[in-house]
Short mmCIF file of C-alpha atoms in Angstrom, two decimals:
data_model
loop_
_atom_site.label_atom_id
_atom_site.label_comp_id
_atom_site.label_asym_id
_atom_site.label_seq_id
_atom_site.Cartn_x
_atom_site.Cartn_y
_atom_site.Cartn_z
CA UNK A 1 233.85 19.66 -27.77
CA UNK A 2 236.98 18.89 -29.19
CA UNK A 3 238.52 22.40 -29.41
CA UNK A 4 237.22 25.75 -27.23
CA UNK A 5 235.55 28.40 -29.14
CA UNK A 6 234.76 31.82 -28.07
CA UNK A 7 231.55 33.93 -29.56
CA UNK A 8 231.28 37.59 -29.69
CA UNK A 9 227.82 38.61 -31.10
CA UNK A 10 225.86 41.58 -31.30
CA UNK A 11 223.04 42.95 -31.85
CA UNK A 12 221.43 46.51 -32.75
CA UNK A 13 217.71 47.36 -33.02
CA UNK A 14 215.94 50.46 -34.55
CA UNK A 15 212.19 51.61 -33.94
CA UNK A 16 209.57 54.01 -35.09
CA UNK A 17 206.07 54.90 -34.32
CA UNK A 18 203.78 57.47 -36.07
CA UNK A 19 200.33 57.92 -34.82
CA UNK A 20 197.74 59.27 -37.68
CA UNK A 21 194.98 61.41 -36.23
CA UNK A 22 193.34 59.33 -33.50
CA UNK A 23 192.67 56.05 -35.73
CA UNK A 24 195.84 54.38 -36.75
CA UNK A 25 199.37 53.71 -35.42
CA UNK A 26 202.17 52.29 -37.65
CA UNK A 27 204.94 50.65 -36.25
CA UNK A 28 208.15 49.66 -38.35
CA UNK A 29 211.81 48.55 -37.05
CA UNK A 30 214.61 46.53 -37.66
CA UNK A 31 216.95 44.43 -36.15
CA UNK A 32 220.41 44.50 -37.21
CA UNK A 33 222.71 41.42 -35.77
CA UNK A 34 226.33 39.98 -36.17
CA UNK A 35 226.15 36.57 -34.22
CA UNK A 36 229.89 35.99 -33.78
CA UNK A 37 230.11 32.85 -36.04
CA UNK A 38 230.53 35.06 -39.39
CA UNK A 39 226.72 35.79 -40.16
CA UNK A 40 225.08 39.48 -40.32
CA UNK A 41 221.56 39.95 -40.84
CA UNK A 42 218.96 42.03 -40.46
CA UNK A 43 215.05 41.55 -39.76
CA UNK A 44 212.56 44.05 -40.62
CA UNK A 45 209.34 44.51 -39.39
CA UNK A 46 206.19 46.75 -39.59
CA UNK A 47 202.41 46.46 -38.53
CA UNK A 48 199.50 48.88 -38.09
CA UNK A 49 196.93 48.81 -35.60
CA UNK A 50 193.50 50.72 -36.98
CA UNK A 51 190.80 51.55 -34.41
CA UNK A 52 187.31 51.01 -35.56
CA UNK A 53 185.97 52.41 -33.13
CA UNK A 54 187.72 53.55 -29.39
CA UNK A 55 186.84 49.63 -28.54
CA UNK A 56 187.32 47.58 -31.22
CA UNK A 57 191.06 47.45 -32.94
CA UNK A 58 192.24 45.42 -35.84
CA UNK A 59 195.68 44.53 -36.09
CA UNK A 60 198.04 43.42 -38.70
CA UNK A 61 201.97 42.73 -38.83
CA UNK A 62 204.68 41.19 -40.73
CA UNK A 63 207.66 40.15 -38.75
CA UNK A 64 211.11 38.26 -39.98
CA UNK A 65 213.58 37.21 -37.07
CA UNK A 66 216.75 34.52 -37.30
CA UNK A 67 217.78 32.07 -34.88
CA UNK A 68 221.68 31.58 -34.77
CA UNK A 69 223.04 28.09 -34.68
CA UNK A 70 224.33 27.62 -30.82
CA UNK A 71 227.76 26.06 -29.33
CA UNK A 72 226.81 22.71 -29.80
CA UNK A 73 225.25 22.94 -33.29
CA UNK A 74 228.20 24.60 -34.52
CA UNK A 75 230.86 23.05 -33.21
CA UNK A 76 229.97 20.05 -31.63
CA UNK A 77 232.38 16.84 -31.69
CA UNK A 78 231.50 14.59 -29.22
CA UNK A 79 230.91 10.37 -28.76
CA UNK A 80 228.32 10.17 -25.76
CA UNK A 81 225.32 8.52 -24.67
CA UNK A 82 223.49 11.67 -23.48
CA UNK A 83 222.44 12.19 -27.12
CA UNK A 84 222.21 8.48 -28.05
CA UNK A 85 225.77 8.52 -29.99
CA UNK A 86 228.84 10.09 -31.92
CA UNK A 87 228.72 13.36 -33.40
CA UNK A 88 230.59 15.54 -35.47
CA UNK A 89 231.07 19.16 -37.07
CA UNK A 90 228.17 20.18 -39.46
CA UNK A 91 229.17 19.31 -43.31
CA UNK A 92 228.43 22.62 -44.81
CA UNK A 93 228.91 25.66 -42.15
CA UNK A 94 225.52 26.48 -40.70
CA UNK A 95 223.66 29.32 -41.16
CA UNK A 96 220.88 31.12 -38.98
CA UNK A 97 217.31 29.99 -39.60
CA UNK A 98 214.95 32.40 -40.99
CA UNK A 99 211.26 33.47 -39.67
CA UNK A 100 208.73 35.59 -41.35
CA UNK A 101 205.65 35.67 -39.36
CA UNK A 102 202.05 37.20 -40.69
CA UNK A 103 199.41 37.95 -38.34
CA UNK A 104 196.16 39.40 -38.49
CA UNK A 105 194.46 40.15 -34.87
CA UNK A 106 191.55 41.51 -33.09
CA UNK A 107 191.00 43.19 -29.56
CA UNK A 108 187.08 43.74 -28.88
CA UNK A 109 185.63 46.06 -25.49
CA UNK A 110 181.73 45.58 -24.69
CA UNK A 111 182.05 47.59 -21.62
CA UNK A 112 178.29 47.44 -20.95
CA UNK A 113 178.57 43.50 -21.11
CA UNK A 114 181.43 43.30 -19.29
CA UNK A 115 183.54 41.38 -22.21
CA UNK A 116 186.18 41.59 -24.11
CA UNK A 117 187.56 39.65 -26.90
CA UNK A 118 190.91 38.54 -28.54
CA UNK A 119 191.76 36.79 -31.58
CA UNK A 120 195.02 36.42 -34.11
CA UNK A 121 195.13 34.29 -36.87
CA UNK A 122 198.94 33.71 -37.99
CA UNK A 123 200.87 32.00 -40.16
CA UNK A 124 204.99 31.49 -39.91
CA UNK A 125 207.29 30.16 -42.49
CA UNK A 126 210.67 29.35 -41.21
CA UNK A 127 213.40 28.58 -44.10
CA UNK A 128 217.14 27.25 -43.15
CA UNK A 129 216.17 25.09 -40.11
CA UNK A 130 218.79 23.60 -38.61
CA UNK A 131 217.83 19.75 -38.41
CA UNK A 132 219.67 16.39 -37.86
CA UNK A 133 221.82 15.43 -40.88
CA UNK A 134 221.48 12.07 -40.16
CA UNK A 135 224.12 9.33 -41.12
CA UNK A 136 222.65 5.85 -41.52
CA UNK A 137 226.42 4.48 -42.70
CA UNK A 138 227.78 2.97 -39.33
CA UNK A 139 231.37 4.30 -40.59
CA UNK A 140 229.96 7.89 -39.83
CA UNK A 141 228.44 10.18 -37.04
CA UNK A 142 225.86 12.38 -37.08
CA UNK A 143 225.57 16.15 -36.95
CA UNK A 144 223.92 19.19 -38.32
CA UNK A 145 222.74 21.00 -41.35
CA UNK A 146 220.09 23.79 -42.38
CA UNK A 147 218.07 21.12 -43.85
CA UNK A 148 214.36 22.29 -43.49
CA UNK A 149 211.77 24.67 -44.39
CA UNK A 150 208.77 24.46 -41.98
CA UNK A 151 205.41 25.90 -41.63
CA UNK A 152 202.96 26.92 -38.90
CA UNK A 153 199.36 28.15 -39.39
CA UNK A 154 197.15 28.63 -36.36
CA UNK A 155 194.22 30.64 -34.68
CA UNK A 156 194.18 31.61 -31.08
CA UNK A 157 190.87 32.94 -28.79
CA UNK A 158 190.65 34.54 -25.95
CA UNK A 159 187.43 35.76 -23.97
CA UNK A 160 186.53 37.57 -20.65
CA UNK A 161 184.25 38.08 -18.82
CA UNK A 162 183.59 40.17 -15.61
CA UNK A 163 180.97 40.84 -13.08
CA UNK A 164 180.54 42.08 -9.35
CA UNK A 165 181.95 45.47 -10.55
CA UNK A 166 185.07 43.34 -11.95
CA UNK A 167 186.19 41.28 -8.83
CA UNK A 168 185.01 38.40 -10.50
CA UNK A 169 185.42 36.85 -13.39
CA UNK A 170 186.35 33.98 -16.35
CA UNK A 171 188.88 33.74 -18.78
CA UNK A 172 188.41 31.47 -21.67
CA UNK A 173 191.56 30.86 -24.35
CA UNK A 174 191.58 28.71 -26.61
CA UNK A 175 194.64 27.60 -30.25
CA UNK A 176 194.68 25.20 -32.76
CA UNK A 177 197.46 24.99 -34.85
CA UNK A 178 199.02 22.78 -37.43
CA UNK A 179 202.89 22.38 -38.57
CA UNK A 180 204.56 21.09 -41.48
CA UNK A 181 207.73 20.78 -43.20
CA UNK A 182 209.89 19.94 -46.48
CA UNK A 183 213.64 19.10 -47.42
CA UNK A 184 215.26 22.85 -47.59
CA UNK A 185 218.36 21.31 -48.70
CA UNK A 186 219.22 17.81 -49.01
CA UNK A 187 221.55 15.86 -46.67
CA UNK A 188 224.36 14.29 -46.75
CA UNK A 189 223.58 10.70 -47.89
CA UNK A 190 220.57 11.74 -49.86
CA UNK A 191 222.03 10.78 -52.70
CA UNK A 192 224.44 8.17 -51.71
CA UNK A 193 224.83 4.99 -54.39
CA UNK A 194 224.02 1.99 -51.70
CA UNK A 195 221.81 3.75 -48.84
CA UNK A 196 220.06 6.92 -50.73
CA UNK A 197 216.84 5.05 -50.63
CA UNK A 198 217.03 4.33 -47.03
CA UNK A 199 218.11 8.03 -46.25
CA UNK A 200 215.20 9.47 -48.50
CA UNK A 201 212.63 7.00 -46.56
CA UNK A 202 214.30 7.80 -43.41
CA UNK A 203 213.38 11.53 -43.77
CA UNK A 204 209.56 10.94 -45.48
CA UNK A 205 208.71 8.96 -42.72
CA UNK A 206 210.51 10.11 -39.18
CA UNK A 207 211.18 13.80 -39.66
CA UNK A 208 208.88 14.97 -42.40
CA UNK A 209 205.92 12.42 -41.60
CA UNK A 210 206.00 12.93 -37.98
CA UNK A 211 206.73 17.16 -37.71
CA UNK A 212 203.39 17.96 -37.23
CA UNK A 213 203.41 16.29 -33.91
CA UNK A 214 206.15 19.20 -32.72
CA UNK A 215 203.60 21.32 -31.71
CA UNK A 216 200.20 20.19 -29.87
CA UNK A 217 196.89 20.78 -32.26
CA UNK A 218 194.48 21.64 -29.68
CA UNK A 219 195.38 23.74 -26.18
CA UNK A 220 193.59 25.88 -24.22
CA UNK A 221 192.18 27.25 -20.44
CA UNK A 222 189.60 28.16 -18.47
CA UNK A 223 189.62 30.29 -15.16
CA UNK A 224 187.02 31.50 -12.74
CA UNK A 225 187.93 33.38 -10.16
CA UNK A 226 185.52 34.61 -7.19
CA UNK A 227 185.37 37.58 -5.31
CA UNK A 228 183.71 35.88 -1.93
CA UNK A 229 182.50 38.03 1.49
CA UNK A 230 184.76 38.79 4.20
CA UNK A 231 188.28 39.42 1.76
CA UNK A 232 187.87 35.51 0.41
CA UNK A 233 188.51 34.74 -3.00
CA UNK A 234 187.96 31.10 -4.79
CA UNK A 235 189.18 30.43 -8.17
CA UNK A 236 189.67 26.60 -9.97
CA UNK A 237 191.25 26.78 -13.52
CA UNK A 238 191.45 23.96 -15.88
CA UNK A 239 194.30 23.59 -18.54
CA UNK A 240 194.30 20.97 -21.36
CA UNK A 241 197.15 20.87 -24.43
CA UNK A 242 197.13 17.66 -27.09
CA UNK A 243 199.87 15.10 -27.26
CA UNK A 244 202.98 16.65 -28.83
CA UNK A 245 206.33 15.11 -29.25
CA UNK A 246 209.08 18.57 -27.76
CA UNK A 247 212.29 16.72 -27.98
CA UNK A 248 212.79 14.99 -30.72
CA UNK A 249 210.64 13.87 -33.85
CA UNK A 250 211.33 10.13 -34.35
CA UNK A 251 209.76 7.38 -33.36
CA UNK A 252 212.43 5.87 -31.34
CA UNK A 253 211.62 8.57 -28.44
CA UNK A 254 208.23 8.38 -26.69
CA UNK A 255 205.52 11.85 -26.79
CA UNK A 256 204.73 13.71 -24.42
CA UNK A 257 201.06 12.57 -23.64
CA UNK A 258 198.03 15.08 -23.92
CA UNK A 259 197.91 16.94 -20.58
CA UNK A 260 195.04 17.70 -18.52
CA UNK A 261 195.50 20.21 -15.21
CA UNK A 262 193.09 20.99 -12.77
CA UNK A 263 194.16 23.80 -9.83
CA UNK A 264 191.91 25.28 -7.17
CA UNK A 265 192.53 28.08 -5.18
CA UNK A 266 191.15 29.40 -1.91
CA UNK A 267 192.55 32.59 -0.55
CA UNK A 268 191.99 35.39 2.77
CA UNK A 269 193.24 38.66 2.27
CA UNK A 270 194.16 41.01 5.67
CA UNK A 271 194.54 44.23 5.97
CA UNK A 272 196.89 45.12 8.85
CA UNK A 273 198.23 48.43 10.36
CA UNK A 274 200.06 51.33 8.30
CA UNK A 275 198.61 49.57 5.09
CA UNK A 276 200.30 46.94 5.05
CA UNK A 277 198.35 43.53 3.42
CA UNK A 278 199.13 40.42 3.82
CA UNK A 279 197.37 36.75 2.04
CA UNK A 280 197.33 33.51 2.97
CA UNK A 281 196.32 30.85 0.40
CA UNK A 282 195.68 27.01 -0.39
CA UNK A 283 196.43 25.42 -3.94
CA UNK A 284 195.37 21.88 -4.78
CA UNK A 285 196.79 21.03 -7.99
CA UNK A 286 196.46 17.27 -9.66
#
């Protein structure tokens, strides 16, 4: 950094509940927030969860949040190789990024099957992301700007099931989910008389073509676990997510590949004097 800077934020957050009768309960709040850089906002939020029935509850909810620019966002100036070059102080002073979130969600209880279900369906808009403003001139340096609007859309799943009077049992969870995202503001060069068209290609095809590989399409679990005689328990879970590219979206830096995760468990539980337990237990993990 080329000069110290010191940040005082703070943050203040207001919440209310009302129950009506036995069937609803609305839940609204706020949070108010200075983040020591010059910005105040505030982000609302309400939702309602409506009991069909004592076992089956539908949920809905609208949430906004912000995400401050950090130290070396805001004020970076720096010429390193840990980021792959020279960078300087954003153009235009950066502003937090904005999130509204909708969700719609569902918590099921067949007690007399032993399973329960769990679903959400969402979708998140975020406006103001802060996002390379990349210079392609060699006789300048990169650095930041609020230069995207992105969106996320997904479903997640989640089932359980229980037998043996509950000692055993399998969880099941499953999410897909898609991103996308457009110019929120242009940068710097966008326009620039000799390399605007290799700026505007340079964002259609690394950062905008290749966003919805920031998050992985498909991920999910499965885990049994086994009450066994004599205090032993055996349970193997198996974890899978898709190919997803978590540091940077460009094609100069390689994706994390899709992951696949296999663990098993054995375990022996004792029960020693004055109540006192104690477990001893082998993981295999590949």
């Amino acid at each position: 950094f080329a000069h110290p800077h010191t940040v005082n934020p703070w943050q203040l957050f207001v919440h209310d509940e009302w129950r009506w009768r036995d069937t609803a309960v609305f839940n609204v709040g706020t949070m108010l927030e200075n983040d020591g850089m010059g910005n105040h906002s505030h982000s609302p939020r309400a939702s309602v969860n409506y009991h069909i029935t004592p076992e089956h509850t539908v949920r809905v909810g609208v949430a906004t949040a912000t995400r401050s620019p950090v130290m070396s966002e805001a004020f970076i100036s720096a010429d390193n190789t840990i980021w792959g070059g020279a960078y300087v102080p954003p153009v235009v002073p950066l502003t937090p990024e904005r999130v509204v979130s909708r969700e719609i969600g569902y918590v099921g209880e067949f007690r007399q099957l032993g399973l329960s279900l769990e679903g959400r369906l969402y979708a998140e808009s975020v406006r103001n992301l802060i996002w390379w403003d990349k210079c392609l001139d060699a006789r300048c340096a990169d650095g930041f700007g609020n230069l995207l609007a992105a969106q996320y859309q997904g479903v997640e799943l989640t089932a359980k099931f229980r037998w043996d009077e509950g000692r055993s049992f399998v969880v099941a969870n499953y999410a897909r989910q898609r991103a996308s995202a457009t110019l929120d503001a242009l940068p710097t060069q966008y326009f620039h008389p000799d390399i605007g068209t290799e700026v505007q290609n340079f964002y259609a095809i690394e950062y905008l073509g290749l966003f919805p590989e920031s998050v992985p399409v498909n991920s999910g679990s499965v885990l049994v676990s086994l009450a066994l005689p004599h205090a032993w328990r055996l349970s193997t879970g198996y974890y899978f997510r898709d190919q997803v590219r978590v540091l940077d979206v460009s094609t100069d830096v390689t994706p994390e590949y899709a992951m696949h995760r296999f663990d098993v468990r054995l375990a022996k539980a004792f029960t020693l004097e004055r109540n006192r337990a104690a477990e001893l237990a082998l993981v295999v993990q590949n």
